[in-house]
């Protein structure tokens, strides 16, 4: 595997941007200079993250999310 994380990654298995192997490896996300642990999806080139909002779920059982705009930094946690 390469040492550069993908431009876009999603934790939802139904998404076309889901990659289980990369998620198992461990991804760290820093949004606006603060490390976030509740990121469901991110896109570096477009500059946004989708964060889970509490424990609420939609009617399909997926976590409710909010999309925030700003600078996104991503790294592999095993490379630290």
mmCIF file of C-alpha atoms in Angstrom:
data_model
loop_
_atom_site.group_PDB
_atom_site.id
_atom_site.type_symbol
_atom_site.label_atom_id
_atom_site.label_comp_id
_atom_site.label_asym_id
_atom_site.label_seq_id
_atom_site.Cartn_x
_atom_site.Cartn_y
_atom_site.Cartn_z
ATOM 1 C CA UNK A 1 0.000 0.000 0.000
ATOM 2 C CA UNK A 2 1.074 3.561 -0.595
ATOM 3 C CA UNK A 3 1.866 5.961 2.229
ATOM 4 C CA UNK A 4 -0.489 8.657 0.946
ATOM 5 C CA UNK A 5 -4.120 8.450 2.069
ATOM 6 C CA UNK A 6 -6.850 8.703 -0.573
ATOM 7 C CA UNK A 7 -8.406 12.045 -1.480
ATOM 8 C CA UNK A 8 -11.832 10.840 -0.343
ATOM 9 C CA UNK A 9 -12.776 8.050 2.064
ATOM 10 C CA UNK A 10 -16.050 6.978 3.676
ATOM 11 C CA UNK A 11 -16.764 4.699 6.643
ATOM 12 C CA UNK A 12 -20.157 3.600 5.247
ATOM 13 C CA UNK A 13 -19.807 0.223 3.494
ATOM 14 C CA UNK A 14 -22.490 1.132 0.920
ATOM 15 C CA UNK A 15 -20.505 4.130 -0.361
ATOM 16 C CA UNK A 16 -18.364 3.846 -3.514
ATOM 17 C CA UNK A 17 -15.586 5.631 -1.555
ATOM 18 C CA UNK A 18 -15.420 2.917 1.148
ATOM 19 C CA UNK A 19 -12.156 0.982 1.524
ATOM 20 C CA UNK A 20 -12.106 -1.471 4.433
ATOM 21 C CA UNK A 21 -8.365 -2.194 4.178
ATOM 22 C CA UNK A 22 -7.470 1.477 4.620
ATOM 23 C CA UNK A 23 -9.904 1.902 7.513
ATOM 24 C CA UNK A 24 -8.378 -1.098 9.315
ATOM 25 C CA UNK A 25 -4.947 0.439 8.848
ATOM 26 C CA UNK A 26 -6.119 3.516 10.758
ATOM 27 C CA UNK A 27 -6.719 7.021 9.426
ATOM 28 C CA UNK A 28 -6.148 10.203 11.405
ATOM 29 C CA UNK A 29 -8.095 13.322 10.414
ATOM 30 C CA UNK A 30 -7.320 16.877 11.477
ATOM 31 C CA UNK A 31 -10.007 19.454 10.627
ATOM 32 C CA UNK A 32 -9.197 23.140 11.098
ATOM 33 C CA UNK A 33 -6.196 22.173 13.235
ATOM 34 C CA UNK A 34 -8.166 19.900 15.624
ATOM 35 C CA UNK A 35 -7.949 16.104 15.469
ATOM 36 C CA UNK A 36 -11.415 14.584 15.027
ATOM 37 C CA UNK A 37 -12.427 11.047 15.977
ATOM 38 C CA UNK A 38 -16.069 11.096 14.784
ATOM 39 C CA UNK A 39 -15.418 11.550 11.037
ATOM 40 C CA UNK A 40 -17.693 9.459 8.801
ATOM 41 C CA UNK A 41 -16.375 10.791 5.471
ATOM 42 C CA UNK A 42 -13.830 13.326 4.233
ATOM 43 C CA UNK A 43 -12.650 14.908 0.991
ATOM 44 C CA UNK A 44 -9.285 16.689 0.951
ATOM 45 C CA UNK A 45 -9.559 18.334 -2.484
ATOM 46 C CA UNK A 46 -13.022 19.813 -1.824
ATOM 47 C CA UNK A 47 -12.145 20.711 1.789
ATOM 48 C CA UNK A 48 -14.945 19.135 3.831
ATOM 49 C CA UNK A 49 -15.627 16.491 6.459
ATOM 50 C CA UNK A 50 -18.840 14.746 7.420
ATOM 51 C CA UNK A 51 -19.071 14.285 11.200
ATOM 52 C CA UNK A 52 -21.422 12.046 13.183
ATOM 53 C CA UNK A 53 -23.854 13.974 15.372
ATOM 54 C CA UNK A 54 -24.162 12.223 18.717
ATOM 55 C CA UNK A 55 -25.734 8.768 18.738
ATOM 56 C CA UNK A 56 -28.710 9.606 16.528
ATOM 57 C CA UNK A 57 -29.358 7.447 13.474
ATOM 58 C CA UNK A 58 -31.442 7.805 10.344
ATOM 59 C CA UNK A 59 -34.191 5.360 9.360
ATOM 60 C CA UNK A 60 -31.627 3.029 7.743
ATOM 61 C CA UNK A 61 -29.499 2.826 10.894
ATOM 62 C CA UNK A 62 -26.702 5.066 9.622
ATOM 63 C CA UNK A 63 -25.418 7.827 11.910
ATOM 64 C CA UNK A 64 -26.841 11.318 11.379
ATOM 65 C CA UNK A 65 -24.108 13.569 10.044
ATOM 66 C CA UNK A 66 -23.261 17.196 9.471
ATOM 67 C CA UNK A 67 -21.017 18.440 6.658
ATOM 68 C CA UNK A 68 -18.456 21.104 7.584
ATOM 69 C CA UNK A 69 -16.207 23.076 5.224
ATOM 70 C CA UNK A 70 -12.567 23.865 5.979
ATOM 71 C CA UNK A 71 -8.979 22.651 5.648
ATOM 72 C CA UNK A 72 -8.565 18.875 6.054
ATOM 73 C CA UNK A 73 -5.325 17.007 6.872
ATOM 74 C CA UNK A 74 -5.198 13.205 6.729
ATOM 75 C CA UNK A 75 -2.511 10.673 7.696
ATOM 76 C CA UNK A 76 -2.124 6.967 8.427
ATOM 77 C CA UNK A 77 -1.944 6.270 12.155
ATOM 78 C CA UNK A 78 0.421 3.317 11.722
ATOM 79 C CA UNK A 79 3.017 5.632 10.126
ATOM 80 C CA UNK A 80 3.420 7.670 13.339
#
